[in-house]
Amino acid sequence: EAETPATACGFLDGGGEMAERIRTHDWSSTPLGLMEMWPLSLRTALSTLLNCPLPNHLLWGPQFISFYNDAYIPMLGTGPRLLGSPFPDTRRGIWSNIAPTVTRAYEGKAGCSKDHLVSVLRNGFTEKSWWSLSCSPLQDDSGAIGGVLCTMLETTEKVLNERRLRF
């Protein structure tokens, strides 16, 4: 039985601002196609991501199509919006730092990297911030790796305090 657009979006319930953006995004022009055709594994991962209080970014498929939750929005600052775009194409500076960790996760090996420097345009100017990243492989409906869940934790305060103590 084919899903209607309304039933295909049930996984977005309770997902905040980003759930609404996903609901209204034109997916037909992306490699994922219409939302009604998305695999159950992607919908389940998105439901989990959207309802998580920590900043999370989901990179789906070999192009690493971007999804993220409301808690991730401050990391973007006023910079580019990523929803539905290949992450490596839209965030080249960050990608060069995290590509090894994400790629390993896409090959099935979870990993993390700590205290990566990221310049973020927020509060009206570009700020240096530091983030730790955990990347976990996500299976698709066939059991192969379909995507990578990236959980972020801002560590700017910790990094700056460590520098002050050393100074």
XYZ file of N, CA and C in Angstrom:
501
model
N 0.851 -1.183 0.000
C 0.000 0.000 0.000
C 0.894 1.242 0.000
N 0.678 2.124 -0.953
C 1.490 3.337 -1.082
C 1.130 4.338 0.016
N 2.147 5.040 0.463
C 1.933 6.060 1.485
C 1.473 7.349 0.841
N 0.668 8.074 1.570
C 0.291 9.408 1.124
C 1.331 10.378 1.664
N 1.431 11.590 1.091
C 2.383 12.558 1.649
C 2.177 12.796 3.136
N 0.930 12.772 3.604
C 0.668 13.013 5.034
C 1.229 11.894 5.904
N 1.021 10.620 5.524
C 1.530 9.528 6.345
C 3.037 9.384 6.207
N 3.577 9.798 5.083
C 5.026 9.715 4.873
C 5.775 10.676 5.774
N 5.096 11.690 6.298
C 5.747 12.717 7.128
C 5.577 12.482 8.618
N 4.938 11.389 9.027
C 4.699 11.146 10.444
C 5.965 11.122 11.283
N 7.081 10.734 10.695
C 8.349 10.673 11.427
C 8.843 12.063 11.826
N 8.272 13.104 11.253
C 8.685 14.475 11.561
C 7.944 15.066 12.761
N 6.952 14.372 13.263
C 6.157 14.893 14.384
C 7.045 15.203 15.581
N 6.882 16.388 16.134
C 7.620 16.802 17.317
C 9.048 17.226 17.051
N 9.427 17.370 15.801
C 10.818 17.651 15.456
C 11.203 19.108 15.345
N 10.317 20.031 15.712
C 10.678 21.441 15.764
C 10.833 22.115 14.404
N 11.634 23.180 14.398
C 11.840 24.000 13.206
C 12.405 23.190 12.042
N 13.370 22.322 12.325
C 13.997 21.565 11.240
C 13.037 20.535 10.648
N 12.140 19.991 11.440
C 11.131 19.076 10.897
C 10.264 19.809 9.884
N 9.906 21.038 10.210
C 9.095 21.835 9.286
C 9.884 22.158 8.022
N 11.160 22.473 8.163
C 11.989 22.737 6.975
C 12.105 21.495 6.098
N 12.257 20.328 6.719
C 12.325 19.079 5.955
C 11.007 18.847 5.236
N 9.904 19.075 5.938
C 8.565 18.871 5.383
C 8.343 19.740 4.145
N 8.850 20.972 4.147
C 8.563 21.909 3.060
C 9.666 22.003 2.006
N 10.784 21.302 2.223
C 11.910 21.343 1.284
C 11.537 20.640 -0.028
N 12.051 21.123 -1.148
C 11.840 20.473 -2.441
C 12.862 19.349 -2.606
N 12.485 18.157 -2.216
C 13.385 17.004 -2.263
C 13.474 16.396 -3.655
N 12.561 16.762 -4.534
C 12.552 16.161 -5.870
C 13.822 16.479 -6.654
N 14.490 17.570 -6.297
C 15.704 17.962 -7.018
C 16.978 17.408 -6.363
N 16.838 16.546 -5.359
C 17.992 15.967 -4.668
C 18.108 14.487 -5.024
N 19.260 13.874 -4.739
C 19.401 12.430 -4.996
C 18.418 11.575 -4.194
N 17.832 12.133 -3.131
C 16.900 11.361 -2.300
C 15.513 11.242 -2.911
N 15.140 12.188 -3.749
C 13.816 12.149 -4.356
C 12.710 12.447 -3.353
N 11.495 12.136 -3.750
C 10.323 12.450 -2.932
C 10.367 11.757 -1.574
N 9.950 12.485 -0.551
C 9.987 11.978 0.817
C 9.196 10.678 0.976
N 8.098 10.525 0.237
C 7.288 9.316 0.346
C 8.072 8.065 -0.059
N 9.167 8.246 -0.787
C 9.967 7.123 -1.271
C 11.189 6.838 -0.392
N 11.400 7.646 0.636
C 12.570 7.458 1.483
C 12.500 6.136 2.226
N 13.652 5.503 2.434
C 13.657 4.234 3.175
C 13.276 4.446 4.647
N 12.705 3.413 5.230
C 12.315 3.461 6.635
C 13.508 3.797 7.523
N 14.684 3.285 7.173
C 15.878 3.544 7.981
C 16.205 5.040 8.036
N 16.053 5.751 6.927
C 16.304 7.196 6.913
C 15.262 7.923 7.755
N 14.025 7.550 7.626
C 12.959 8.188 8.418
C 13.168 7.963 9.916
N 13.556 6.752 10.281
C 13.796 6.442 11.693
C 14.970 7.257 12.223
N 16.052 7.314 11.449
C 17.221 8.104 11.863
C 16.850 9.568 12.017
N 16.045 10.085 11.102
C 15.644 11.497 11.188
C 14.750 11.760 12.390
N 13.852 10.846 12.702
C 13.002 11.016 13.883
C 13.859 11.105 15.140
N 14.862 10.242 15.244
C 15.776 10.263 16.385
C 16.570 11.558 16.422
N 17.134 11.935 15.295
C 17.938 13.153 15.185
C 17.135 14.395 15.583
N 15.943 14.524 15.035
C 15.145 15.732 15.249
C 14.682 15.888 16.691
N 14.577 14.786 17.408
C 14.099 14.846 18.787
C 15.217 14.779 19.815
N 16.466 14.882 19.376
C 17.611 14.840 20.281
C 17.968 16.258 20.741
N 18.247 16.449 22.034
C 18.590 17.790 22.525
C 20.020 18.225 22.196
N 20.905 17.291 21.807
C 22.278 17.651 21.442
C 22.346 17.966 19.951
N 23.288 18.824 19.544
C 23.446 19.111 18.117
C 23.821 17.843 17.348
N 23.010 17.527 16.359
C 23.233 16.349 15.525
C 23.115 16.709 14.060
N 23.929 16.043 13.275
C 23.943 16.237 11.836
C 23.935 14.838 11.225
N 23.023 14.589 10.308
C 22.943 13.314 9.618
C 23.408 13.524 8.191
N 24.353 12.713 7.768
C 24.857 12.746 6.402
C 24.416 11.440 5.749
N 23.525 11.528 4.739
C 22.920 10.319 4.178
C 23.394 10.079 2.759
N 23.716 8.821 2.496
C 24.107 8.404 1.158
C 25.539 8.767 0.829
N 26.021 8.292 -0.320
C 27.416 8.537 -0.701
C 27.725 10.016 -0.959
N 26.688 10.819 -1.207
C 26.905 12.262 -1.396
C 26.906 13.007 -0.066
N 26.577 12.314 1.036
C 26.486 12.922 2.371
C 25.490 14.091 2.373
N 24.247 13.780 1.959
C 23.173 14.775 1.961
C 22.887 15.154 3.416
N 22.810 16.456 3.680
C 22.741 16.988 5.046
C 21.333 17.126 5.597
N 21.214 16.670 6.827
C 20.048 16.918 7.684
C 20.620 17.307 9.039
N 19.923 18.148 9.771
C 20.379 18.500 11.114
C 19.184 18.906 11.955
N 19.401 18.940 13.264
C 18.311 19.266 14.172
C 18.385 20.715 14.648
N 17.380 21.118 15.416
C 17.313 22.500 15.910
C 18.540 22.858 16.744
N 19.034 21.911 17.538
C 20.189 22.184 18.397
C 21.455 22.458 17.595
N 21.499 22.031 16.338
C 22.661 22.238 15.469
C 22.672 23.637 14.838
N 21.512 24.273 14.751
C 21.394 25.566 14.067
C 22.397 26.601 14.583
N 22.620 26.744 15.903
C 23.602 27.739 16.365
C 25.020 27.505 15.829
N 25.366 26.262 15.531
C 26.688 26.005 14.977
C 26.826 26.621 13.588
N 25.711 26.709 12.883
C 25.738 27.300 11.550
C 25.850 28.813 11.621
N 25.439 29.391 12.752
C 25.426 30.845 12.859
C 24.567 31.408 11.742
N 25.051 32.433 11.111
C 24.319 33.003 9.978
C 24.927 32.522 8.670
N 25.712 31.460 8.768
C 26.361 30.897 7.587
C 25.386 30.127 6.716
N 25.915 29.376 5.777
C 25.059 28.703 4.799
C 24.174 27.642 5.441
N 22.987 27.528 4.911
C 22.094 26.462 5.334
C 22.448 25.218 4.532
N 22.402 24.085 5.176
C 22.899 22.863 4.569
C 21.826 21.880 4.150
N 20.614 22.059 4.621
C 19.573 21.058 4.438
C 19.455 20.627 2.977
N 19.592 19.321 2.758
C 19.408 18.759 1.429
C 20.600 18.880 0.507
N 21.686 19.466 0.992
C 22.878 19.670 0.169
C 23.968 18.677 0.561
N 24.845 18.347 -0.374
C 25.999 17.515 -0.006
C 26.927 18.302 0.920
N 27.167 17.777 2.117
C 27.976 18.484 3.105
C 29.354 18.877 2.574
N 30.074 17.978 1.885
C 31.415 18.353 1.415
C 31.412 19.557 0.467
N 30.316 19.755 -0.267
C 30.237 20.871 -1.214
C 29.933 22.199 -0.538
N 29.202 22.152 0.581
C 28.751 23.399 1.202
C 29.623 23.865 2.363
N 30.366 22.957 2.961
C 31.198 23.323 4.119
C 32.617 22.798 3.931
N 33.263 23.241 2.863
C 34.589 22.725 2.511
C 35.616 22.876 3.635
N 35.631 24.015 4.320
C 36.606 24.244 5.386
C 36.473 23.248 6.515
N 35.253 23.009 6.938
C 35.015 22.038 8.012
C 35.245 20.625 7.488
N 34.801 20.369 6.260
C 34.921 19.029 5.693
C 36.362 18.549 5.691
N 37.290 19.425 5.368
C 38.688 19.002 5.316
C 39.173 18.489 6.675
N 38.604 18.996 7.761
C 38.981 18.548 9.101
C 38.303 17.246 9.522
N 37.044 17.082 9.130
C 36.277 15.940 9.650
C 36.140 14.801 8.656
N 36.565 14.984 7.417
C 36.388 13.957 6.382
C 36.902 12.579 6.803
N 38.097 12.471 7.420
C 38.566 11.124 7.791
C 37.629 10.419 8.784
N 37.117 11.157 9.766
C 36.234 10.558 10.779
C 34.905 10.150 10.151
N 34.342 11.025 9.307
C 33.062 10.727 8.655
C 33.222 9.557 7.681
N 34.280 9.569 6.909
C 34.512 8.515 5.921
C 34.675 7.154 6.590
N 35.418 7.118 7.702
C 35.563 5.854 8.444
C 34.199 5.351 8.927
N 33.366 6.268 9.413
C 32.032 5.872 9.874
C 31.205 5.338 8.701
N 31.326 5.959 7.543
C 30.590 5.487 6.369
C 31.099 4.116 5.915
N 32.303 3.781 6.316
C 32.857 2.446 6.039
C 32.528 1.459 7.160
N 31.790 1.917 8.194
C 31.327 1.040 9.255
C 32.061 1.134 10.570
N 32.990 2.073 10.711
C 33.778 2.188 11.940
C 33.479 3.521 12.634
N 32.780 3.452 13.758
C 32.476 4.664 14.526
C 33.767 5.314 15.005
N 33.730 6.611 15.186
C 34.921 7.304 15.662
C 34.579 8.684 16.178
N 35.584 9.322 16.744
C 35.363 10.680 17.216
C 36.628 11.498 16.999
N 36.432 12.771 16.976
C 37.553 13.700 16.912
C 37.240 14.814 17.892
N 38.285 15.337 18.503
C 38.074 16.284 19.597
C 38.625 17.659 19.271
N 37.893 18.645 19.730
C 38.334 20.041 19.748
C 38.794 20.562 18.384
N 37.925 20.391 17.390
C 38.207 20.946 16.063
C 37.841 22.423 16.038
N 38.721 23.228 15.500
C 38.474 24.662 15.346
C 37.510 24.883 14.191
N 36.462 25.647 14.450
C 35.472 25.995 13.431
C 35.186 27.488 13.548
N 35.298 28.198 12.451
C 34.912 29.610 12.435
C 33.426 29.686 12.146
N 32.699 30.373 13.020
C 31.249 30.460 12.904
C 30.855 31.932 12.884
N 30.013 32.287 11.917
C 29.491 33.643 11.855
C 28.249 33.701 12.732
N 28.400 34.270 13.933
C 27.270 34.408 14.859
C 27.502 35.644 15.715
N 26.441 36.155 16.272
C 26.498 37.375 17.078
C 27.095 38.542 16.293
N 26.915 38.514 14.971
C 27.336 39.638 14.155
C 28.780 39.614 13.682
N 29.551 38.613 14.078
C 30.935 38.544 13.603
C 31.399 37.090 13.578
N 32.530 36.867 12.921
C 33.078 35.515 12.852
C 33.804 35.195 14.147
N 33.388 34.119 14.782
C 33.978 33.682 16.040
C 34.731 32.383 15.826
N 35.811 32.213 16.571
C 36.464 30.914 16.626
C 35.723 30.092 17.670
N 35.410 28.858 17.304
C 34.775 27.955 18.256
C 35.403 26.580 18.063
N 35.314 25.755 19.093
C 35.867 24.406 19.042
C 34.752 23.416 19.309
N 34.826 22.298 18.601
C 33.778 21.292 18.675
C 34.393 19.902 18.692
N 33.789 19.021 19.473
C 34.120 17.606 19.403
C 32.997 16.915 18.634
N 33.365 15.872 17.932
C 32.468 15.224 16.990
C 32.528 13.719 17.178
N 31.366 13.099 17.272
C 31.253 11.645 17.302
C 30.492 11.224 16.052
N 31.041 10.277 15.290
C 30.408 9.814 14.054
C 30.081 8.337 14.165
N 28.817 8.011 13.929
C 28.355 6.623 14.015
C 27.741 6.197 12.697
N 28.095 4.985 12.217
C 27.483 4.498 10.983
C 26.021 4.147 11.214
N 25.188 4.392 10.201
C 23.770 4.047 10.260
C 23.452 3.099 9.112
N 22.781 2.021 9.424
C 22.414 1.065 8.387
C 21.188 1.529 7.621
N 21.165 1.166 6.334
C 19.967 1.410 5.543
C 19.067 0.174 5.632
N 18.010 0.138 4.868
C 17.046 -0.960 4.964
C 17.639 -2.306 4.563
N 18.712 -2.304 3.770
C 19.319 -3.564 3.329
C 20.390 -4.070 4.297
N 20.738 -3.256 5.296
C 21.787 -3.626 6.237
C 23.144 -3.046 5.897
N 23.262 -2.402 4.728
C 24.503 -1.717 4.351
C 24.542 -0.367 5.073
N 25.692 0.276 5.075
C 25.783 1.599 5.685
C 25.103 2.596 4.743
N 24.114 3.292 5.277
C 23.360 4.255 4.483
C 23.715 5.686 4.802
N 24.282 5.905 5.987
C 24.596 7.268 6.382
C 25.437 7.303 7.639
N 25.690 8.513 8.091
C 26.522 8.745 9.273
C 25.808 9.754 10.171
N 25.671 9.404 11.440
C 25.118 10.321 12.430
C 26.275 10.992 13.150
N 26.312 12.310 13.078
C 27.374 13.099 13.714
C 26.773 13.858 14.884
N 27.225 13.544 16.085
C 26.784 14.249 17.280
C 27.878 15.233 17.660
N 27.481 16.477 17.867
C 28.427 17.560 18.111
C 28.319 18.042 19.553
N 29.448 18.471 20.070
C 29.477 19.081 21.394
C 30.449 20.245 21.333
N 29.960 21.440 21.615
C 30.852 22.601 21.586
C 31.769 22.547 22.795
N 33.066 22.686 22.536
C 34.075 22.607 23.593
C 34.868 23.909 23.713
N 34.342 24.995 23.156
C 35.062 26.271 23.142
C 35.489 26.691 24.540
N 34.575 26.659 25.480
C 34.893 27.096 26.849
C 36.007 26.241 27.457
N 35.929 24.944 27.264
C 36.956 24.026 27.779
C 38.322 24.332 27.158
N 38.360 24.491 25.842
C 39.624 24.760 25.139
C 40.226 26.079 25.617
N 39.386 27.107 25.721
C 39.907 28.417 26.158
C 40.374 28.362 27.604
N 39.653 27.645 28.469
C 40.090 27.517 29.876
C 41.420 26.778 29.974
N 41.598 25.719 29.185
C 42.873 24.985 29.178
C 44.010 25.891 28.727
N 43.758 26.724 27.740
C 44.787 27.654 27.250
C 45.131 28.675 28.333
N 44.124 29.166 29.037
C 44.377 30.143 30.100
C 45.223 29.528 31.204
N 44.906 28.285 31.570
C 45.666 27.613 32.632
C 47.120 27.391 32.227
N 47.350 27.052 30.955
C 48.719 26.851 30.478
C 49.488 28.154 30.410
N 48.806 29.239 30.112
C 49.445 30.542 29.994
C 49.848 31.042 31.363
